[in-house]
Amino acid sequence: PSSDCVMAEQLCLSDSTCNATYRTLENCALAKTRLLSLDHDSRVRCLNAELDLGNSSLLHCKCHRRMKRQEHCLRIFWTVHSSMTDGYLNLETSPYENSANEEHWKTDYSKLAALVSGKNCSQLAGDATNPCLRATHICNLSKKCFRLRTDYASICTKGAASEDVCDRRKCHRGLRNFFEKVPEDFTKRILFCPCQDEFCGERRRKTIVPDCSFQYNTKPNCLWLLDSCLEDHICKSRLADFQQKCQPVDMSPDGCSLHNHAACLQAYMGMIGTPMTPNYVSNSSVEVSLWCTCENSGNQKEKCDQILGMFESNKCL
């Protein structure tokens, strides 16, 4: 049965055979993290150790975005599945349980009536022409949404008025906190609010404070962005989830392999606050992209275009 990887690890370590196999896999994953090239015998030993886990709960364990020991859980997952990360764009499996439901994502604003009733009604009524402003005001009516949004906004705008460079790592952590801990009824409305004019579109684009979380002074190469993502357990996991949930398929009527746009949008939200944070490219469209370029990619240009294309020309997304 599927269980979370922290519990599965505890079970494994209490069994001497499983323990020994797991320690072998830890060494394999460590060598891979340090980019050490393994000889043929070592590679065979690593693959055999993964096969030796057989029906162990470790082999089938998953993690949850909102769990307390998420990073530890993901480290365990990639230790067990380290052989799956050979391909740049072939992470094969997501470490996350699928929790997004298409119906749940169709919840209307009316479902938030209990919060809105009797509070700032005149203010909310004036937001009819700007759904993004309305979504922000509704967020402010929830103590948790208001607190965590204020937290990341203050972290991500520090240094904006001076020559100081913002602390991108802290900004990303604040963004992940917001999108993981605040109910999706609030976060998805702030991020995906429908706009009819550029003022609304600009507010939507600035939801994640792009000057800090998204843009560098110069656009880095997308291959560099991918490398920095694969070195980070959370980013690598979110990318694997995004690849699986937003897999475009030409033969599919809706362009999606899983026919579940909710899961794809949830996976997209999961990328925000990682080294591969995406965002809207302008205030007048819903096109999204990574902040990177494929210029000067040499013989890896095709691979680089694939990375960029996952966001820029993904039918499913």
XYZ file of C-alpha atoms in Angstrom, residues 39-203:
165
model
C 31.930 2.603 -12.825
C 29.958 -0.248 -14.403
C 29.976 -2.430 -11.256
C 28.769 0.436 -9.083
C 25.929 1.245 -11.470
C 24.860 -2.413 -11.488
C 25.020 -2.490 -7.676
C 22.797 0.599 -7.474
C 20.219 -0.793 -9.902
C 20.186 -4.143 -8.094
C 19.661 -2.408 -4.750
C 16.614 -0.644 -6.180
C 15.271 -3.948 -7.512
C 15.993 -5.653 -4.171
C 13.493 -3.397 -2.462
C 10.873 -5.473 -4.275
C 7.490 -4.847 -2.701
C 8.876 -2.722 0.101
C 6.644 0.228 0.994
C 9.679 2.419 0.233
C 9.377 1.622 -3.453
C 5.774 2.833 -3.600
C 5.813 5.656 -1.065
C 4.733 9.210 -1.880
C 4.895 12.673 -0.288
C 2.397 15.487 0.275
C 2.915 19.169 -0.530
C 1.530 20.250 2.816
C 3.310 17.745 5.066
C 5.622 18.978 7.830
C 8.750 17.022 6.852
C 8.343 17.470 3.118
C 12.038 17.952 2.249
C 13.023 14.877 4.267
C 10.261 12.870 2.570
C 11.420 13.975 -0.895
C 15.055 13.132 -0.111
C 13.935 9.579 0.735
C 11.894 9.325 -2.487
C 14.818 10.397 -4.710
C 17.202 8.118 -2.808
C 15.023 5.156 -3.749
C 14.382 6.396 -7.307
C 17.806 7.864 -8.087
C 18.230 5.741 -11.244
C 15.168 7.466 -12.711
C 16.889 10.838 -12.991
C 19.360 9.939 -15.754
C 17.411 11.867 -18.379
C 17.331 15.646 -18.299
C 13.636 15.694 -19.135
C 12.720 12.197 -18.080
C 12.015 12.241 -14.353
C 9.344 9.617 -15.077
C 7.355 9.721 -11.857
C 6.024 12.344 -9.452
C 6.783 11.946 -5.741
C 3.478 13.640 -4.901
C 0.069 12.072 -4.331
C -2.500 13.456 -6.766
C -4.936 15.555 -4.741
C -6.338 17.968 -7.335
C -9.928 17.368 -8.294
C -11.560 19.003 -11.317
C -14.849 19.664 -9.464
C -13.121 21.168 -6.426
C -11.452 23.705 -8.720
C -14.814 24.859 -10.074
C -15.852 26.305 -6.704
C -17.431 29.716 -7.262
C -16.856 32.904 -5.291
C -20.298 32.309 -3.770
C -18.750 29.476 -1.744
C -16.791 32.152 0.115
C -19.969 34.026 1.011
C -19.565 33.251 4.708
C -16.308 35.194 4.742
C -17.530 38.055 2.605
C -20.911 38.494 4.310
C -21.006 41.694 6.334
C -17.307 42.473 5.796
C -16.059 45.178 3.483
C -19.017 44.626 1.146
C -18.767 48.104 -0.346
C -15.079 47.551 -1.030
C -15.700 44.164 -2.669
C -18.566 45.543 -4.741
C -16.165 48.049 -6.245
C -13.867 45.255 -7.443
C -16.240 43.942 -10.101
C -14.083 45.255 -12.948
C -10.840 43.908 -11.451
C -11.145 40.242 -10.415
C -7.497 40.232 -9.247
C -8.145 43.084 -6.823
C -11.296 41.307 -5.631
C -9.335 38.076 -5.074
C -6.773 39.994 -3.003
C -9.490 41.607 -0.865
C -11.090 38.199 -0.264
C -7.655 36.865 0.758
C -7.374 39.730 3.250
C -10.560 38.509 4.966
C -8.773 35.286 5.944
C -6.204 35.757 8.716
C -3.943 33.017 7.369
C -4.126 34.189 3.738
C -3.497 37.813 4.747
C -0.579 36.916 7.061
C 1.256 34.620 4.643
C 0.685 36.927 1.668
C 2.019 39.871 3.696
C 5.002 37.728 4.782
C 6.189 36.848 1.284
C 5.416 40.309 -0.091
C 7.593 41.972 2.560
C 10.462 39.483 2.037
C 10.315 39.736 -1.757
C 10.241 43.534 -1.856
C 13.148 44.124 0.556
C 15.885 46.029 -1.179
C 13.580 46.989 -4.057
C 13.993 50.710 -3.325
C 17.781 50.612 -3.024
C 20.745 48.974 -4.701
C 20.411 45.899 -2.479
C 19.631 42.648 -4.243
C 16.607 40.870 -2.803
C 17.109 37.532 -1.034
C 15.689 35.279 -3.761
C 15.999 32.117 -1.652
C 13.960 33.619 1.202
C 11.476 35.070 -1.274
C 10.993 31.633 -2.851
C 10.510 30.028 0.561
C 7.881 32.649 1.438
C 6.049 32.001 -1.842
C 6.072 28.232 -1.293
C 4.727 28.786 2.224
C 1.863 30.836 0.837
C 0.889 28.379 -1.905
C 1.287 25.320 0.356
C -0.388 26.542 3.547
C -3.219 28.759 2.283
C -6.321 26.912 0.980
C -6.458 26.745 -2.820
C -9.813 28.544 -2.813
C -7.781 31.688 -2.135
C -4.461 31.056 -3.898
C -5.822 29.888 -7.250
C -8.080 32.951 -7.492
C -5.181 35.306 -6.874
C -2.959 33.561 -9.428
C -5.516 32.716 -12.123
C -7.908 35.674 -11.866
C -9.516 36.429 -15.282
C -8.625 39.894 -16.587
C -10.203 42.103 -19.231
C -7.759 45.014 -19.055
C -4.022 45.614 -18.613
C -4.316 47.131 -15.130
C -5.802 43.868 -13.870
C -3.249 41.878 -15.906
C -0.361 43.794 -14.371
C -1.640 43.069 -10.870
